[in-house]
Amino acid sequence: MQSTHAVPPLLAATLLISGCVSTGPGTTHRSTMTEDGRYRINWHITPDAPLTPNEYFEMIVTIENRQGDAPPQEFRFDATMPAHRHGMNTLVTATRTGETSWRLQDVNLHMPGEWVMTFDVTDERGVMHRASETVTLE
Amino acid sequence: MKYTTTASLAATLLAMQASASAMPPPIKRAALSASPVPQPPENPTNRVADDPAAQQLGQALFFDPNLSSTRDVSCATCHDPARAFGDGKAVAEGLQTGTVNTPTILGTAHHRWLFLDGRADTLWSQALGPIENDLEMGGARTDVVRYVASTPHLARAFTEVFGSLPDVSDEARFPEGARPGTPQWDAMTEQDRAAVTRSFVNLGKSIEAYERLLQPGESDFDRWVASIRNEARDDSILGEAAVRGFTLFAGDAGCMRCHFGPMLSDLEFHDLGIPPRDPAAPPMQGRGGGYSKLRASEFRADGPWSDAAESSKARRAAAARIGPEHWGAIRTPTLRNVAHTAPYMHAGQFATLSEVLQFYNTLDGQVRRHSHAEAVLVPLNLSDAQLADLETFVRTLSGDPPADALRHPPEGFGISEP
Amino acid sequence: MPSALVAIAFMLLADMDRWIATEPDLGGVCAVAALSDGRVATLNGDSGVVRLGSGESATTLDLSRTLHQPRGLTQSGDGRIFVADTGNHRVMYFTSDGAMLGGFGGRGTEGYRMVSPHDVAVGAKFAAVADTGNDRVQLYQHGGSYLGSIDGAPGDPMRQPEGIAIDAHNRIWVADTHNHRVLCFSPSGEVIHRIGTWGNFPGQFMEPSGIDASDGHILVTDRLNHRVQVLDATTGAAIESWGMHSFVPRQGEGRVHYPADVAILQNGDIVVAEPFEERIQRFGTTGAAIESPAQMPPGVQSHFGPVAATDGRFFCTWEPELRAIHVFDLDRRTPVRLSTFGTPGTAAGQLGNLSAMAIDAAAGRLWAVDATNARIHEWTLTPPPPDQPRFDPTMATLTRSAPLPQAGPGDLALTGEGLVFLDRNRAEAWTMSGEGRHRPIGLDLLRDPVAAVAVPSETGQRPRFAVLDAREKVIQLHGTWPGLSSEARSIALSSLEDPVDLARLSDDSVVVVDRAAHRCHRFSIDGTELASWGERGTAHGQLWRPAAVVVDHHDRIIVLDHGNHRAQMFSPDGTWMMTFGTGRAWTSDQERQAASPAAGTKDQ
């Protein structure tokens, strides 16, 4: 028998994003700033798709330093459910693909509800600057 | 045979009274997201996962008690087709009494992690575990391969799918009872051990091929959702009580935080603080301990016996994050056919669905082992009528059983009914 | 009977089977050691008194003039008593009569120097020191020559190890406290075992502290899990655990509460030191197998850690068991918990053990110094409107996390111009921000500055500081304090036993908590004692090893009643006003209305 993976109807994802500006035509092309305004993080899901609970997906992240030329030293992504007091069940692999770009694999927001995605950019002095974005999945 | 549900009767009685009241959009989206059950996801780590010949071999093995050390326990002993491929017991009873409840394997191919603690990441590797578990079948891979090689129907079927079997007739080279952890196994050459394991793994892959056919059948819930999808919502299919129950299930009761998607399971792990069956026993480690076993397993998806060790599926185990909340966490069970899989919870702590719902309603007896138990699990404080509606709804998740041919040993293998 | 209660009843029974005796009223006890004559030695970390034996026959060695806040002791094969003189950053050794023989160490990071060493072990061939503040273990020859140090495995350093033992095979067992694991090294420093991760299942740890080795077994006090774990010395497997207290402090004999140290006596009995309970308990070697982790009651979830801060309206403390910070709104009839946030871990922004916090909700900021991860974390706060207090787990958003050269105990003070960090281990004060440590400020500090309050500058003047020095038992007053004569630059606290924190009221009086005496004292800046209150106990108004104090903008004094897992609020004259935790609060009005007298033993 040839297995056919019939995809169930994708769940609509509600993005509740404060202070972000859409930067591209795709469903999930987004950008968000670190709180101190130093870095802008542009991100999207690849291949472009709505955020759906419990599906593995990949993300592309590019980072702009708005207060200098130094590229980020490190980048780390995570997501947590504050009301549940737990995070993802996966360790996201962040692969640096350029001086200011990363590819994230094995992202999986495994439950419906409110998730806070965090983008941690470490500068040349080791200070981590965080940008956060809240997404609500149903 | 059809798994009869009380909801079916209720649905009939209420057919003419069905309400056509508007359904809140989130509830409608939740319904659409939970049905129908798709075909299982592909498993590239098993190249024969959907091979008909492998399916038939696997089915024969599934029902064959000769894989056990006593030759009287088969996979079907605990996964009884007449009991929705469960056993109706609090904890499994193979060669000895086990420690956990037997899950149904209807729809098991949809699971991301296998066993209640996730210590396997493919169905084929799961299938191999009970064969060599002394609580279950107590077998040894060398004996199993020898049995298959010496049983013409099985040997022929195996050869057709996988090519030749190793010659394991020399009991000096391939001692009886040889499996990892035994002196007999240690005495074998590395080459002989690999030959035996390779065939043993292929038997597991055959069993997976069969189990992938054991899909949950279409239920009243699926038929109701189809009516919604077709813009012809017919609540008489479920009955008013079950519709109210689903509205609670997807709404205020919050059941779909974990029981969502077509399998009504997030396929992941949670610690609900279910009171232990034996308070004196060491606590079940759940996902925390299961993950350590998975990473140590030779049969993991990114291991040497995988057919796609570089695939995204294989990478998932390495990408799993294990935190303190995963210790004691048990895989979320599917609710499909849940009316037929009593008793409930990971050690059969609750005899009836009503008891399960009462637990969620009050959390009486909950054991909060540590600060990381599910933070959002709070008493539901529902009325008796609401609990009854919820129960009526989950009983509509019973579907038609698999085809009759899949519920018996295949013909031509000389295997009798369990 | 619900299953959970069955489980607890079973555990109590099992523990009573194992329990032999309790010796209560050992204030300050923090370490135990086996003596070669079969007796037990105890160390009072508050006073520096070592006691050999128990009861009336015990020999008392008053080493208080030598030691400052010692945390570990052991006896060598030749009968000498070695003490980890933690507050003085050294190891001292004495005859069994208490005569000082010598010492080694001294504050510093060089090979033979130490920062805040918590334990010492003397084996057949060498001695080992848990050099806690330097994240390493030091090895010495018996003659005192420095042999070298072990930092951990390559790329896998230790984090503030607090316990050390040497077994009969000369293997070194380390309670790697803030990595929540036990390490076993060969004498040459190779890792033999790494046992455990953060958690409460058998074989996991939450701040393992004391450790001892004997006869194939390793015993570990698992501090935040409130239990003792027994490991197989050959395989490292967890084979037994017991003691986890279940409901309230003072639960009774057989239960264990914040155990600090363990020793295996000559006859195989096990002795556990519990500083919070001010007691030692003796257990037999046989007993229950691994116990099911106890039910986690609400009380355990109010295990406030010994750090608190307020900006006048918002009160924050934290819970080490959760690695989470709680923020309360004090401007309600009873304090309302607004948020709980934080994630355990060692990555930037994750929480280890916090040593100081500061909050300025008007500026929308909260800071915490993370001693484990050597970082300062900064959050933005978006409190709810005053008329709509509600719990919001997303009220605080972590925005920055900066590395610190080293972080240890200390205090954060808000000056109005920014943050100042008082580094206790180094007796230095630095300006800080969410981007890290900036420059030292010229405070002339003494030897053990543990706490500071700052008064924002007025008309361009430098901020004023009051700094509590625990070693000298004095409050230093820096800057210009109105009405203060030039002679009165300090407040003597010589009558106090163990002052650990201070706070300032609007009239410039200061309140100090004395942990060992379970009391609070309020002084005017000329040194006059204005009020004093508190005694050991669990009723409202009584205290049990209070750890921190803050004052809100109504001059209400909030004391972190650490040993009772609660906070209490007092008026400036010491009148009890309120008790609260994460879940409940009791007010003086309620108590007056209650038909029954004090309900102070209720859990939070």
Short mmCIF file of N, CA, C and O in Angstrom, two decimals, chain C residues 23-113:
data_model
loop_
_atom_site.label_atom_id
_atom_site.label_comp_id
_atom_site.label_asym_id
_atom_site.label_seq_id
_atom_site.Cartn_x
_atom_site.Cartn_y
_atom_site.Cartn_z
N GLU C 23 18.21 15.37 68.01
CA GLU C 23 18.73 16.28 69.01
C GLU C 23 18.33 17.69 68.60
O GLU C 23 18.84 18.22 67.61
N PRO C 24 17.39 18.28 69.32
CA PRO C 24 16.86 19.58 68.91
C PRO C 24 17.67 20.73 69.49
O PRO C 24 18.66 20.54 70.21
N ASP C 25 17.21 21.91 69.18
CA ASP C 25 17.75 23.15 69.77
C ASP C 25 19.24 23.32 69.54
O ASP C 25 19.98 23.74 70.43
N LEU C 26 19.69 22.97 68.35
CA LEU C 26 21.09 23.20 67.98
C LEU C 26 21.12 24.37 67.00
O LEU C 26 21.34 24.20 65.80
N GLY C 27 20.83 25.54 67.53
CA GLY C 27 20.80 26.71 66.67
C GLY C 27 22.10 26.86 65.91
O GLY C 27 23.18 26.74 66.48
N GLY C 28 21.99 27.15 64.64
CA GLY C 28 23.17 27.39 63.82
C GLY C 28 23.84 26.14 63.28
O GLY C 28 24.79 26.25 62.50
N VAL C 29 23.33 24.97 63.66
CA VAL C 29 24.03 23.75 63.19
C VAL C 29 23.98 23.70 61.67
O VAL C 29 22.93 23.89 61.05
N CYS C 30 25.13 23.49 61.05
CA CYS C 30 25.16 23.48 59.59
C CYS C 30 26.00 22.34 59.03
O CYS C 30 25.98 22.09 57.83
N ALA C 31 26.75 21.67 59.89
CA ALA C 31 27.59 20.59 59.38
C ALA C 31 27.77 19.54 60.47
O ALA C 31 27.72 19.85 61.67
N VAL C 32 27.97 18.32 60.02
CA VAL C 32 28.22 17.21 60.93
C VAL C 32 29.40 16.41 60.41
O VAL C 32 29.69 16.40 59.21
N ALA C 33 30.08 15.73 61.33
CA ALA C 33 31.20 14.87 60.93
C ALA C 33 31.28 13.70 61.91
O ALA C 33 30.88 13.82 63.07
N ALA C 34 31.77 12.59 61.39
CA ALA C 34 31.96 11.42 62.24
C ALA C 34 33.31 11.51 62.92
O ALA C 34 34.31 11.88 62.30
N LEU C 35 33.32 11.22 64.20
CA LEU C 35 34.58 11.20 64.93
C LEU C 35 35.07 9.77 65.06
O LEU C 35 34.28 8.81 65.06
N SER C 36 36.37 9.63 65.22
CA SER C 36 36.96 8.28 65.24
C SER C 36 36.53 7.49 66.47
O SER C 36 36.62 6.26 66.46
N ASP C 37 36.07 8.18 67.50
CA ASP C 37 35.62 7.44 68.69
C ASP C 37 34.13 7.09 68.62
O ASP C 37 33.54 6.66 69.61
N GLY C 38 33.53 7.27 67.46
CA GLY C 38 32.14 6.89 67.29
C GLY C 38 31.15 8.02 67.52
O GLY C 38 29.97 7.89 67.21
N ARG C 39 31.63 9.11 68.08
CA ARG C 39 30.71 10.22 68.34
C ARG C 39 30.53 11.08 67.08
O ARG C 39 31.17 10.86 66.06
N VAL C 40 29.64 12.06 67.21
CA VAL C 40 29.39 12.97 66.10
C VAL C 40 29.87 14.36 66.49
O VAL C 40 29.74 14.78 67.64
N ALA C 41 30.45 15.04 65.53
CA ALA C 41 30.84 16.43 65.72
C ALA C 41 29.86 17.31 64.97
O ALA C 41 29.42 16.97 63.86
N THR C 42 29.48 18.43 65.59
CA THR C 42 28.59 19.38 64.92
C THR C 42 29.24 20.75 64.89
O THR C 42 30.04 21.10 65.77
N LEU C 43 28.88 21.51 63.89
CA LEU C 43 29.44 22.85 63.70
C LEU C 43 28.30 23.86 63.72
O LEU C 43 27.33 23.71 62.97
N ASN C 44 28.42 24.85 64.56
CA ASN C 44 27.47 25.95 64.58
C ASN C 44 28.00 27.05 63.65
O ASN C 44 28.98 27.72 63.96
N GLY C 45 27.34 27.18 62.51
CA GLY C 45 27.81 28.13 61.51
C GLY C 45 27.54 29.58 61.87
O GLY C 45 28.15 30.48 61.30
N ASP C 46 26.62 29.79 62.77
CA ASP C 46 26.35 31.17 63.19
C ASP C 46 27.42 31.67 64.15
O ASP C 46 27.88 32.81 64.06
N SER C 47 27.81 30.79 65.09
CA SER C 47 28.70 31.24 66.17
C SER C 47 30.14 30.79 66.01
O SER C 47 31.03 31.36 66.64
N GLY C 48 30.36 29.74 65.21
CA GLY C 48 31.72 29.21 65.11
C GLY C 48 32.08 28.30 66.27
O GLY C 48 33.26 28.15 66.61
N VAL C 49 31.09 27.69 66.87
CA VAL C 49 31.34 26.74 67.95
C VAL C 49 31.26 25.32 67.40
O VAL C 49 30.33 24.97 66.67
N VAL C 50 32.28 24.51 67.74
CA VAL C 50 32.29 23.10 67.36
C VAL C 50 32.00 22.28 68.61
O VAL C 50 32.54 22.56 69.69
N ARG C 51 31.16 21.29 68.43
CA ARG C 51 30.82 20.45 69.57
C ARG C 51 31.16 19.01 69.22
O ARG C 51 30.78 18.50 68.17
N LEU C 52 31.91 18.36 70.11
CA LEU C 52 32.30 16.97 69.90
C LEU C 52 31.44 16.11 70.81
O LEU C 52 31.51 16.22 72.04
N GLY C 53 30.61 15.26 70.22
CA GLY C 53 29.72 14.44 71.03
C GLY C 53 28.38 15.11 71.20
O GLY C 53 28.13 16.20 70.66
N SER C 54 27.51 14.44 71.96
CA SER C 54 26.15 14.93 72.13
C SER C 54 25.82 15.05 73.61
O SER C 54 26.46 14.43 74.47
N GLY C 55 24.80 15.84 73.87
CA GLY C 55 24.28 15.95 75.22
C GLY C 55 25.28 16.55 76.20
O GLY C 55 26.18 17.31 75.83
N GLU C 56 25.11 16.18 77.46
CA GLU C 56 25.92 16.80 78.51
C GLU C 56 27.38 16.37 78.46
O GLU C 56 28.26 17.05 78.99
N SER C 57 27.64 15.23 77.85
CA SER C 57 29.02 14.77 77.80
C SER C 57 29.82 15.38 76.66
O SER C 57 31.00 15.09 76.50
N ALA C 58 29.16 16.22 75.87
CA ALA C 58 29.84 16.78 74.72
C ALA C 58 30.95 17.75 75.13
O ALA C 58 30.88 18.40 76.18
N THR C 59 31.98 17.81 74.31
CA THR C 59 33.05 18.79 74.49
C THR C 59 32.78 19.96 73.55
O THR C 59 32.55 19.77 72.35
N THR C 60 32.78 21.15 74.09
CA THR C 60 32.50 22.33 73.27
C THR C 60 33.80 23.08 72.99
O THR C 60 34.55 23.40 73.91
N LEU C 61 34.06 23.34 71.73
CA LEU C 61 35.23 24.10 71.32
C LEU C 61 34.74 25.45 70.81
O LEU C 61 34.10 25.53 69.75
N ASP C 62 34.99 26.51 71.54
CA ASP C 62 34.55 27.83 71.12
C ASP C 62 35.60 28.43 70.20
O ASP C 62 36.64 28.94 70.65
N LEU C 63 35.36 28.34 68.92
CA LEU C 63 36.31 28.82 67.92
C LEU C 63 35.80 30.13 67.30
O LEU C 63 36.23 30.51 66.21
N SER C 64 34.90 30.77 68.00
CA SER C 64 34.21 31.92 67.41
C SER C 64 35.16 33.07 67.12
O SER C 64 34.89 33.89 66.24
N ARG C 65 36.24 33.15 67.85
CA ARG C 65 37.18 34.26 67.58
C ARG C 65 38.00 34.02 66.33
O ARG C 65 38.62 34.93 65.79
N THR C 66 38.04 32.77 65.93
CA THR C 66 38.82 32.43 64.73
C THR C 66 37.94 32.34 63.48
O THR C 66 38.32 32.80 62.41
N LEU C 67 36.77 31.75 63.65
CA LEU C 67 35.95 31.40 62.49
C LEU C 67 34.88 32.46 62.25
O LEU C 67 34.39 33.09 63.19
N HIS C 68 34.49 32.58 60.97
CA HIS C 68 33.36 33.44 60.62
C HIS C 68 32.47 32.69 59.63
O HIS C 68 32.89 32.36 58.52
N GLN C 69 31.27 32.41 60.10
CA GLN C 69 30.28 31.69 59.29
C GLN C 69 30.89 30.46 58.61
O GLN C 69 30.81 30.31 57.38
N PRO C 70 31.48 29.57 59.39
CA PRO C 70 32.02 28.32 58.83
C PRO C 70 30.89 27.42 58.37
O PRO C 70 29.79 27.50 58.89
N ARG C 71 31.18 26.56 57.39
CA ARG C 71 30.12 25.72 56.82
C ARG C 71 30.46 24.23 56.77
O ARG C 71 29.58 23.43 56.50
N GLY C 72 31.72 23.84 56.99
CA GLY C 72 32.02 22.43 56.88
C GLY C 72 33.11 22.01 57.85
O GLY C 72 33.95 22.84 58.24
N LEU C 73 33.04 20.76 58.29
CA LEU C 73 34.12 20.26 59.15
C LEU C 73 34.31 18.77 58.93
O LEU C 73 33.42 18.07 58.43
N THR C 74 35.50 18.32 59.35
CA THR C 74 35.80 16.90 59.28
C THR C 74 36.92 16.62 60.28
O THR C 74 37.58 17.54 60.79
N GLN C 75 37.13 15.35 60.56
CA GLN C 75 38.25 14.96 61.42
C GLN C 75 39.23 14.13 60.59
O GLN C 75 38.82 13.23 59.84
N SER C 76 40.48 14.43 60.72
CA SER C 76 41.49 13.66 59.99
C SER C 76 41.80 12.38 60.77
O SER C 76 41.43 12.23 61.94
N GLY C 77 42.51 11.49 60.10
CA GLY C 77 42.84 10.22 60.74
C GLY C 77 43.65 10.38 62.00
O GLY C 77 43.59 9.53 62.91
N ASP C 78 44.42 11.46 62.09
CA ASP C 78 45.23 11.67 63.29
C ASP C 78 44.49 12.49 64.34
O ASP C 78 45.09 12.94 65.32
N GLY C 79 43.20 12.71 64.14
CA GLY C 79 42.39 13.32 65.18
C GLY C 79 42.24 14.82 65.10
O GLY C 79 41.52 15.41 65.91
N ARG C 80 42.88 15.48 64.14
CA ARG C 80 42.73 16.92 64.03
C ARG C 80 41.34 17.28 63.48
O ARG C 80 40.75 16.51 62.70
N ILE C 81 40.83 18.43 63.89
CA ILE C 81 39.54 18.91 63.42
C ILE C 81 39.79 19.98 62.35
O ILE C 81 40.43 21.00 62.63
N PHE C 82 39.32 19.74 61.16
CA PHE C 82 39.45 20.69 60.05
C PHE C 82 38.11 21.38 59.85
O PHE C 82 37.06 20.73 59.81
N VAL C 83 38.17 22.69 59.69
CA VAL C 83 36.93 23.46 59.50
C VAL C 83 37.07 24.33 58.25
O VAL C 83 38.09 25.02 58.06
N ALA C 84 36.03 24.28 57.41
CA ALA C 84 35.95 25.22 56.28
C ALA C 84 35.47 26.55 56.84
O ALA C 84 34.30 26.71 57.17
N ASP C 85 36.40 27.48 56.96
CA ASP C 85 36.13 28.79 57.57
C ASP C 85 35.61 29.71 56.48
O ASP C 85 36.30 30.62 56.00
N THR C 86 34.38 29.45 56.09
CA THR C 86 33.82 30.00 54.85
C THR C 86 33.90 31.52 54.78
O THR C 86 34.35 32.10 53.79
N GLY C 87 33.45 32.17 55.86
CA GLY C 87 33.40 33.63 55.85
C GLY C 87 34.76 34.28 55.81
O GLY C 87 34.88 35.45 55.44
N ASN C 88 35.79 33.53 56.19
CA ASN C 88 37.16 34.05 56.11
C ASN C 88 37.93 33.48 54.92
O ASN C 88 39.15 33.68 54.81
N HIS C 89 37.24 32.70 54.10
CA HIS C 89 37.82 32.19 52.85
C HIS C 89 39.08 31.34 53.10
O HIS C 89 40.11 31.52 52.43
N ARG C 90 39.01 30.44 54.06
CA ARG C 90 40.19 29.64 54.38
C ARG C 90 39.76 28.36 55.07
O ARG C 90 38.58 28.17 55.40
N VAL C 91 40.71 27.48 55.28
CA VAL C 91 40.50 26.26 56.07
C VAL C 91 41.40 26.35 57.29
O VAL C 91 42.59 26.70 57.18
N MET C 92 40.83 26.07 58.45
CA MET C 92 41.60 26.10 59.69
C MET C 92 41.56 24.70 60.30
O MET C 92 40.60 23.95 60.11
N TYR C 93 42.64 24.36 61.04
CA TYR C 93 42.59 23.06 61.72
C TYR C 93 43.09 23.20 63.15
O TYR C 93 43.90 24.06 63.48
N PHE C 94 42.53 22.32 63.98
CA PHE C 94 42.65 22.45 65.43
C PHE C 94 42.93 21.08 66.03
O PHE C 94 42.64 20.03 65.43
N THR C 95 43.45 21.10 67.25
CA THR C 95 43.50 19.85 68.02
C THR C 95 42.09 19.54 68.50
O THR C 95 41.19 20.39 68.43
N SER C 96 41.90 18.36 69.00
CA SER C 96 40.57 18.00 69.51
C SER C 96 40.23 18.75 70.79
O SER C 96 39.12 18.65 71.29
N ASP C 97 41.20 19.51 71.30
CA ASP C 97 40.91 20.38 72.44
C ASP C 97 40.57 21.80 71.99
O ASP C 97 40.31 22.67 72.83
N GLY C 98 40.65 22.04 70.72
CA GLY C 98 40.32 23.37 70.22
C GLY C 98 41.50 24.28 70.03
O GLY C 98 41.33 25.46 69.70
N ALA C 99 42.71 23.77 70.27
CA ALA C 99 43.89 24.61 70.05
C ALA C 99 44.15 24.72 68.55
O ALA C 99 44.18 23.71 67.84
N MET C 100 44.32 25.93 68.09
CA MET C 100 44.54 26.14 66.67
C MET C 100 45.92 25.66 66.25
O MET C 100 46.92 26.01 66.89
N LEU C 101 45.97 24.86 65.21
CA LEU C 101 47.24 24.35 64.72
C LEU C 101 47.71 25.11 63.48
O LEU C 101 48.91 25.25 63.26
N GLY C 102 46.77 25.56 62.68
CA GLY C 102 47.18 26.27 61.48
C GLY C 102 46.01 26.44 60.52
O GLY C 102 44.86 26.15 60.86
N GLY C 103 46.34 26.90 59.36
CA GLY C 103 45.30 27.09 58.36
C GLY C 103 45.93 27.34 57.00
O GLY C 103 47.15 27.51 56.88
N PHE C 104 45.10 27.34 55.99
CA PHE C 104 45.60 27.64 54.65
C PHE C 104 44.47 28.25 53.84
O PHE C 104 43.30 28.18 54.20
N GLY C 105 44.81 28.87 52.74
CA GLY C 105 43.83 29.54 51.91
C GLY C 105 43.95 31.03 52.03
O GLY C 105 45.06 31.60 52.05
N GLY C 106 42.81 31.69 52.13
CA GLY C 106 42.76 33.15 52.11
C GLY C 106 42.09 33.59 50.83
O GLY C 106 42.22 32.93 49.78
N ARG C 107 41.37 34.71 50.89
CA ARG C 107 40.54 35.12 49.77
C ARG C 107 41.36 35.37 48.51
O ARG C 107 42.36 36.09 48.52
N GLY C 108 40.91 34.76 47.42
CA GLY C 108 41.59 34.97 46.14
C GLY C 108 41.28 33.87 45.16
O GLY C 108 40.66 32.86 45.51
N THR C 109 41.72 34.08 43.94
CA THR C 109 41.45 33.11 42.89
C THR C 109 42.69 32.32 42.48
O THR C 109 42.60 31.39 41.68
N GLU C 110 43.85 32.69 43.04
CA GLU C 110 45.05 31.93 42.71
C GLU C 110 44.87 30.49 43.20
O GLU C 110 44.01 30.20 44.02
N GLY C 111 45.73 29.63 42.74
CA GLY C 111 45.57 28.21 42.98
C GLY C 111 45.32 27.85 44.42
O GLY C 111 44.42 27.08 44.75
N TYR C 112 46.10 28.39 45.30
CA TYR C 112 46.00 27.98 46.70
C TYR C 112 45.05 28.87 47.48
O TYR C 112 44.87 28.65 48.68
N ARG C 113 44.50 29.88 46.86
CA ARG C 113 43.56 30.73 47.58
C ARG C 113 42.13 30.26 47.35
O ARG C 113 41.88 29.40 46.50
#
